[in-house]
Coordinates of C-alpha atoms in Angstrom, one line a residue:
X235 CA 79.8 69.4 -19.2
X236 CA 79.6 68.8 -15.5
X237 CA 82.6 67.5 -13.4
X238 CA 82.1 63.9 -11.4
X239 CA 81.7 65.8 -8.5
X240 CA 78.7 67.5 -10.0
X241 CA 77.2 64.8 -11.0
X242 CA 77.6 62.8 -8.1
X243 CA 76.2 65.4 -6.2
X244 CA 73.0 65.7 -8.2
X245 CA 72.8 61.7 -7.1
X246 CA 73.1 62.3 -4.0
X247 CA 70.8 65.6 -4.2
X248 CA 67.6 63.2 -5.5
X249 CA 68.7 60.5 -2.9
X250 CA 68.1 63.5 -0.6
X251 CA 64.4 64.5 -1.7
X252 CA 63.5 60.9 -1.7
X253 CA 64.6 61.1 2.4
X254 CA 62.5 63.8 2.6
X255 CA 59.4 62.8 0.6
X256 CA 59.7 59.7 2.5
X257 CA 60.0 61.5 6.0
X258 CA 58.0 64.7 5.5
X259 CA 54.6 63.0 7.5
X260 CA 56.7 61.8 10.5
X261 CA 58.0 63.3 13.3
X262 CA 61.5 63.6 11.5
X263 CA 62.4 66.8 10.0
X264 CA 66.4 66.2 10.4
X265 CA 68.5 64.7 7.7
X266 CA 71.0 62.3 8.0
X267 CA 74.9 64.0 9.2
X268 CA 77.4 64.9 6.7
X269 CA 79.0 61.7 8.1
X270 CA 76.4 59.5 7.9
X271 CA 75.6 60.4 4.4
X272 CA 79.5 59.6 3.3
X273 CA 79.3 56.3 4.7
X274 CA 75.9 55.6 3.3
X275 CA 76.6 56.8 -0.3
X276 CA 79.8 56.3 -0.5
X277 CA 81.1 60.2 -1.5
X278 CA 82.9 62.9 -0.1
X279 CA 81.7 65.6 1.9
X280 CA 82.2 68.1 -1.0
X281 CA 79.8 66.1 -2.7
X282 CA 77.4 66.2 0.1
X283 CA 77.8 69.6 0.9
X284 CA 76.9 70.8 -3.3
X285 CA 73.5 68.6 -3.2
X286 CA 72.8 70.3 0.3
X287 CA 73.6 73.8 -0.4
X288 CA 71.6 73.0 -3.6
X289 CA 68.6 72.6 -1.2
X290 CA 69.4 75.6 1.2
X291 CA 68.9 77.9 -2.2
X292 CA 65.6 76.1 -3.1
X293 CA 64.5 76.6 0.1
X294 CA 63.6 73.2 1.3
X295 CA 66.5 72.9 3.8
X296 CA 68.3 74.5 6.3
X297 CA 71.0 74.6 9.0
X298 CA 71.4 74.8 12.4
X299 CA 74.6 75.7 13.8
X300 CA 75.9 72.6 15.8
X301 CA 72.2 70.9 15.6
X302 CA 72.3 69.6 12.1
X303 CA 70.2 70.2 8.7
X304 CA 66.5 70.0 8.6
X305 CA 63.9 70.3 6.0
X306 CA 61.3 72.6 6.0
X307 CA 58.1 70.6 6.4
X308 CA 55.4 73.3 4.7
X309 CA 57.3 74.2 1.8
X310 CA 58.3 70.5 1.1
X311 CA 54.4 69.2 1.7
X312 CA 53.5 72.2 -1.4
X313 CA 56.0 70.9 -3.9
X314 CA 54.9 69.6 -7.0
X315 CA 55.0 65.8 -7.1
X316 CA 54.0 65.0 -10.4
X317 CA 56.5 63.1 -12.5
X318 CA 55.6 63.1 -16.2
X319 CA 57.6 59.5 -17.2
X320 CA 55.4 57.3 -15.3
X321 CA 52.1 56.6 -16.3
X322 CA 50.6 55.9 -12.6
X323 CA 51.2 57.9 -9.4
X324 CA 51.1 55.3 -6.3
X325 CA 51.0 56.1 -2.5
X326 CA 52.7 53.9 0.1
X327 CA 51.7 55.0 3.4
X328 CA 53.7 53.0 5.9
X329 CA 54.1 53.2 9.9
X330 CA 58.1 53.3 9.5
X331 CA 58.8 51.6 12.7
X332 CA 60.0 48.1 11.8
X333 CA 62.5 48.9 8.8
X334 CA 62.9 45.4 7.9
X335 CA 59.6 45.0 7.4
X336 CA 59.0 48.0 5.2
X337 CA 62.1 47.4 2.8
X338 CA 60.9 43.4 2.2
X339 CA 57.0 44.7 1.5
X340 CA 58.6 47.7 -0.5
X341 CA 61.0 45.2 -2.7
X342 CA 57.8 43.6 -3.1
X343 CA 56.0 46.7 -4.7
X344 CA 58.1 47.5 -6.8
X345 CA 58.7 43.9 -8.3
X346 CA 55.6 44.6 -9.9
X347 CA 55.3 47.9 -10.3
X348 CA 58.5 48.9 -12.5
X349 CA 59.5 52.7 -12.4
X350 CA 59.0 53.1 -16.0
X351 CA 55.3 51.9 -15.3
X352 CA 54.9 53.8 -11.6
X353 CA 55.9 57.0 -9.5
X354 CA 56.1 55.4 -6.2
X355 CA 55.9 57.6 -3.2
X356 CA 56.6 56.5 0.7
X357 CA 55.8 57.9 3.5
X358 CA 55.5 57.3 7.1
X359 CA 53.2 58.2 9.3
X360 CA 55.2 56.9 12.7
X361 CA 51.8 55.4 13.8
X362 CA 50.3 58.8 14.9
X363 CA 47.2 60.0 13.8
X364 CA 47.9 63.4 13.0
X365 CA 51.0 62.7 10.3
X366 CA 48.5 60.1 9.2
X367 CA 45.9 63.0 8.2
X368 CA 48.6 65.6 7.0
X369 CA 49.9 63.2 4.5
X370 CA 45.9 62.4 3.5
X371 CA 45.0 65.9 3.5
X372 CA 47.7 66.5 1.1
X373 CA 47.9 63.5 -1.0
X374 CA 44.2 63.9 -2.0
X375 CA 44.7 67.1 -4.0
X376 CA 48.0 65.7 -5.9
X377 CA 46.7 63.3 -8.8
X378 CA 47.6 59.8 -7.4
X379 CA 46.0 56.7 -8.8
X380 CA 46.1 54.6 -5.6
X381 CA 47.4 53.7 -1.7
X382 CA 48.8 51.3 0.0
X383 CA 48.2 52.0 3.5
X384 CA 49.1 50.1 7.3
X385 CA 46.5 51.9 9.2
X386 CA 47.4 53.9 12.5
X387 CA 46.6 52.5 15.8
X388 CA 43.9 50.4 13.7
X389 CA 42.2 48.8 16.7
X390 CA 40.9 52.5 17.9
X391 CA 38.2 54.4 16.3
X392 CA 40.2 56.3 13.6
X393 CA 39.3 59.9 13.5
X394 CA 40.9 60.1 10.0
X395 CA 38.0 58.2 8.3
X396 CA 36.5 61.4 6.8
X397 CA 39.9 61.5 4.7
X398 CA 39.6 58.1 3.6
X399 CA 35.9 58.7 2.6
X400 CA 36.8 61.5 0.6
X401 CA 39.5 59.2 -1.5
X402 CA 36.8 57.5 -1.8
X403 CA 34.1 60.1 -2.9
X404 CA 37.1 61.0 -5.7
X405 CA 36.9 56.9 -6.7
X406 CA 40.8 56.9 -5.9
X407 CA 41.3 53.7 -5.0
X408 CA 42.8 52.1 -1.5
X409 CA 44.2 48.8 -0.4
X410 CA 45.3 48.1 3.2
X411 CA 48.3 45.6 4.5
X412 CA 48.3 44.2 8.2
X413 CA 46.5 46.7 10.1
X414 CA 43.0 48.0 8.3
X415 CA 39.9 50.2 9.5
X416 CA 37.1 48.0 9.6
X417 CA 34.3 50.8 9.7
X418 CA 35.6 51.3 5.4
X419 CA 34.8 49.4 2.4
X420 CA 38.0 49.0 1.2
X421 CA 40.1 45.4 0.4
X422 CA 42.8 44.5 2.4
X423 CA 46.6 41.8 2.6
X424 CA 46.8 40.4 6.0
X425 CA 47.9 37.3 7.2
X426 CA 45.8 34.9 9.2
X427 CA 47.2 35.9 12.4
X428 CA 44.3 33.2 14.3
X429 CA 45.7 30.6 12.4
X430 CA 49.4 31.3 13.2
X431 CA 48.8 31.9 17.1
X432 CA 46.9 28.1 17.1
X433 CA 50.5 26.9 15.2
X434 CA 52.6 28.7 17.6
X435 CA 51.3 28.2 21.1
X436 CA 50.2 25.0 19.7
X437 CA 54.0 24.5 19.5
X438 CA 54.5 25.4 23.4
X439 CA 51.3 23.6 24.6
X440 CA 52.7 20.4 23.1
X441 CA 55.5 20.8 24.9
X442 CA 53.9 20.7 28.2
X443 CA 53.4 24.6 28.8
X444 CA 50.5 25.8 30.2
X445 CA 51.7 29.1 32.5
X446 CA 52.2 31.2 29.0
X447 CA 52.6 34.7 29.3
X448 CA 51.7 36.6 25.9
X449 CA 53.0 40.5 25.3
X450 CA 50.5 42.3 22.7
X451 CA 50.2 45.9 21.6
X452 CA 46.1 47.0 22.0
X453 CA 45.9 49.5 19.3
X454 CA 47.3 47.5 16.4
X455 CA 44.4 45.4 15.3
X456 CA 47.3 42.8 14.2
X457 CA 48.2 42.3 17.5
X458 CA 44.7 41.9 18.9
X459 CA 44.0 39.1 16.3
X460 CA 46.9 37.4 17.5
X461 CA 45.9 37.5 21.3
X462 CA 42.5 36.4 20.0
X463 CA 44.2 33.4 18.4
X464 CA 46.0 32.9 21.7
X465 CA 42.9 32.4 23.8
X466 CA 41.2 30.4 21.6
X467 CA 44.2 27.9 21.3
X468 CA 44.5 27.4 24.8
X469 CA 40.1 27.3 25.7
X470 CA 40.7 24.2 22.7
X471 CA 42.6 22.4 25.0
X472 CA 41.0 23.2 28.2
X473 CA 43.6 26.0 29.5
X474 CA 42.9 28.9 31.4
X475 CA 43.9 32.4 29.6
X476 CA 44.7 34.2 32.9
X477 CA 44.5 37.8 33.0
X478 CA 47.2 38.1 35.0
X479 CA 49.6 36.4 32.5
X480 CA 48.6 39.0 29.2
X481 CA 51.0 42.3 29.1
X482 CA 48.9 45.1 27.1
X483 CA 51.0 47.8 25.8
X484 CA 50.6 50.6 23.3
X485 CA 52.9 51.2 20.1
X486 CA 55.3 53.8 21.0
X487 CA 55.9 52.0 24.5
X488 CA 57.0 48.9 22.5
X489 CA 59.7 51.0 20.3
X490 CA 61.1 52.0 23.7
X491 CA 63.4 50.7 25.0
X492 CA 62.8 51.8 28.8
X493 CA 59.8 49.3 28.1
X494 CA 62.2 46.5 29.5
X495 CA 62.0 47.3 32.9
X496 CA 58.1 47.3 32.8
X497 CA 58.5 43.6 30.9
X498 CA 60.8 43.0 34.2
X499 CA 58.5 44.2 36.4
X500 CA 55.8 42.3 35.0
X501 CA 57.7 38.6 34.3
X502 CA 58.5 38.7 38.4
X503 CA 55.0 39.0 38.9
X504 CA 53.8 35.6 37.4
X505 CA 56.9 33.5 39.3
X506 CA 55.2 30.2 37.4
X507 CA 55.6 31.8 34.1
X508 CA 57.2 28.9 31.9
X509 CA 56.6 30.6 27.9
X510 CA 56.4 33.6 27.0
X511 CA 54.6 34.9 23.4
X512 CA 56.3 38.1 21.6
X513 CA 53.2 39.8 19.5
X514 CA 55.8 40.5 17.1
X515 CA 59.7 41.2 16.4
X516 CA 59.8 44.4 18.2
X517 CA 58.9 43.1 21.4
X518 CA 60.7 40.4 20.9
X519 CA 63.9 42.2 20.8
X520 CA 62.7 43.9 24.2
X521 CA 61.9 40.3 25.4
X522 CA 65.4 39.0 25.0
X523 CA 67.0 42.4 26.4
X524 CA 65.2 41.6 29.8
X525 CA 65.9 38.4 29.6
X526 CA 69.6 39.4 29.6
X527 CA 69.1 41.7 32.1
X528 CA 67.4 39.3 34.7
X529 CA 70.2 36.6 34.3
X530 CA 68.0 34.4 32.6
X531 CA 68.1 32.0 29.5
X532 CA 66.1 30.6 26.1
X533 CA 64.5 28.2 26.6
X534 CA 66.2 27.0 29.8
X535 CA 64.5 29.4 32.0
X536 CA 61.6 30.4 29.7
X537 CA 60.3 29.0 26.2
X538 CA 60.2 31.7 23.7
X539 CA 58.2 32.1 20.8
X540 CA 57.4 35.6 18.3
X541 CA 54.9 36.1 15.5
X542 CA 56.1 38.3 12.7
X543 CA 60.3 37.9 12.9
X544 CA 61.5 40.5 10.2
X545 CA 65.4 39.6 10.0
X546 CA 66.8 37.5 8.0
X547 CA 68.3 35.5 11.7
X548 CA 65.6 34.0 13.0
X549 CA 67.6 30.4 11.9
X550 CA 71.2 31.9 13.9
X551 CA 69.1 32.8 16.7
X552 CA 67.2 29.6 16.0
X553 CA 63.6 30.7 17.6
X554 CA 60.3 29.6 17.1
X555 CA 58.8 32.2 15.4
X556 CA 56.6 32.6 12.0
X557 CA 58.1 34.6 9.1
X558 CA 57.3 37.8 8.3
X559 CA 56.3 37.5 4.3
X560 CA 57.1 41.4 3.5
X561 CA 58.2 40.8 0.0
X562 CA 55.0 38.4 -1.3
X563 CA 52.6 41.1 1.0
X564 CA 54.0 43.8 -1.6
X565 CA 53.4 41.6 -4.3
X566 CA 50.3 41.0 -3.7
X567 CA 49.0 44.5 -2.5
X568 CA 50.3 45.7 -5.9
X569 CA 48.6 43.5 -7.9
X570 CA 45.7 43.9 -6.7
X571 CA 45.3 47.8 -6.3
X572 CA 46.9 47.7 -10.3
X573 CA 43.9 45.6 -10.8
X574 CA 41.5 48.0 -9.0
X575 CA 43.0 50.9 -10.9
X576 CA 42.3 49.4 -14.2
X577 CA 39.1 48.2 -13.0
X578 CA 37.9 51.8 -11.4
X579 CA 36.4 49.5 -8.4
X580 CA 37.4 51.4 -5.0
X581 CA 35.2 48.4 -3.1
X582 CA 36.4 45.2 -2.0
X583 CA 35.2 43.1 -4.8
X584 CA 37.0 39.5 -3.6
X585 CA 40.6 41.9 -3.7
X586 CA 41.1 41.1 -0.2
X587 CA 43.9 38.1 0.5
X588 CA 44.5 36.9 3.6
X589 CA 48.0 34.9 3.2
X590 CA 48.5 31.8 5.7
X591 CA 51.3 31.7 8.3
X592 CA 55.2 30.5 7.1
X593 CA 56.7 28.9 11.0
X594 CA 60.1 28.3 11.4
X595 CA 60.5 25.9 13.8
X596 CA 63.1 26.6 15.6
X597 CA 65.0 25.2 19.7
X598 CA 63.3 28.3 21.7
X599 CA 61.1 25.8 23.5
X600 CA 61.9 23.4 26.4
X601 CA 59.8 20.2 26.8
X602 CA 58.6 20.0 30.5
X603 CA 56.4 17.8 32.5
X604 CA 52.6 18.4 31.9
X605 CA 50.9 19.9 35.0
X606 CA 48.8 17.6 36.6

């Protein structure tokens, strides 16, 4: 009979390879401290030090002295991943870089997908190409029934298509979410970010804006829709899109936070700026930390409005934003890839969904006088 310690500690032993599985294509290879783990999972040190040593031995783990524990990232990617309860195997390839996002579209999932029905595995890829193609390059040999995937840097040329073609030469089938490859065949969840931007500089255009800055990321193909969307609201109403006025960033300078001087640098450079438009909650979050910075205030100094918010406070902080729909974007991818399975169609045979905009009007925009 095992003691409570023992069994807690096989607990938090599986919580442990789920940490891994879920990390082992990113650039993280360290796991969580001793400390963290205790406040996290609520049990003692002992108990985290039995599931860890139990790791050391199997060889999956080690430790540094005074650096931490890390896993080893070639003898994880050859373990056996087969579970034998479940009767599919499902991959769900995300970016990792907006957790709120990911935990809403991966409630989603697995509202329809039950574990008694599905072996759900996450990973992240942190955006980069190359985890992208390890996790592929492994995946493929490892009997799974499906993906979900948010492409990398989706905007660029991908050089991981071969890997997706030969998913597809082995009829296992694919479905992407937000960001997709267009040069593939496969169906894809989005939502109509053209539609949204029209709603929400709509919103600052009606309130007498015309100097609108926008911030967008160039290789997420979300983004570029959403600047897209942005210049064609304002050529409807017979506004200018200056160049001048449109930041252009890449995805790992928007998860840094040194990226607010450059947003600085750039806001002092359009003095007539009025409204500025966040690409998505990310930059948002850099938005308002310059703001701070500079002494200035929303909406009194500048109108503010964000596609994509992925809290739960966009009604405390009371912006102008649309929702991000995580939780009915899971649904719906696994529905639909449950469907293709059954089906044994990898094409996009009317599976693609494209889900309309949910706004949230919030007090993030100032009326002003209309330029004459």
């Amino acid at each position: 009979m095992l003691s409570a310690v023992e069994k807690k500690s096989d607990q938090v032993y599986r919580w442990l390879l789920a940490y891994i599985d879920e990390n082992k294509f990113s650039g993280n290879q360290r796991l969580p401290s001793e400390n963290a783990l205790c406040r996290k999972l609520g049990v003692s040190r002992e108990t985290i030090r039995v599931a860890i040593d139990r790791l050391v031995k199997e060889g999956l783990v080690y430790k540094l002295k005074g650096s931490g524990t890390y896993f080893h990232r070639e003898k994880v990617m050859t373990r056996d991943l087969n579970t034998d309860d479940a009767l599919y195997k499902i991959g769900l390839i995300l970016q990792g870089q907006d957790t709120s996002a990911n935990s809403g579209l991966i409630e989603g999932v697995r509202s329809v997908l039950t574990q008694e029905q599905v072996d759900l595995h996450v990973f992240l890829t942190d955006n980069k190409f190359c985890n992208e193609r390890r996790c592929l390059e492994t995946v493929v040999h490892q009997n799974f029934h499906g993906f979900i995937v948010d492409g990398v840097k989706s905007s660029i040329l991908s050089p991981n298509l071969d890997c997706y073609k030969e998913l597809y030469r082995r009829r296992i089938p694919v479905i992407f979410y937000n960001n997709f490859y267009r040069n593939l065949r496969c169906p894809r969840v989005t939502i109509n970010d053209i539609e949204c931007a029209h709603q929400l500089i709509g919103r600052l255009m009606d309130a007498g804006h015309s100097h609108i800055a926008g911030i967008f990321v160039y290789d997420n193909y979300q983004s570029v829709e959403k600047f897209q969307g942005m210049a064609e609201a304002m050529r409807s109403r017979g506004l200018e899109l200056n160049d001048d006025y449109i930041k252009w960033c890449i995805s790992d300078e928007a998860h840094n936070e040194s990226y607010v001087r450059a947003i600085e640098r750039f806001l002092k450079s359009i003095p007539k700026c009025t409204a500025i438009v966040c690409c998505n909650y990310i930059i948002y979050r850099l938005v308002i930390k310059t703001l701070q910075k500079m002494g200035k205030s929303v909406p009194e100094d500048y109108s503010l409005v964000c596609f994509d918010y992925s809290e739960e406070t966009y009604r405390q902080e009371d912006v102008t934003c649309s929702v991000e729909q995580g939780f009915e974007m899971g649904r719906q991818l696994a529905l639909r890839l449950m469907e293709m399975i059954s089906t044994g169609e990898c094409d996009d045979r009317n599976y693609t969904y494209v889900m309309k905009p949910i706004l949230y009007d919030g007090h993030s925009i100032r009326k002003i006088q209309k330029a004459k």
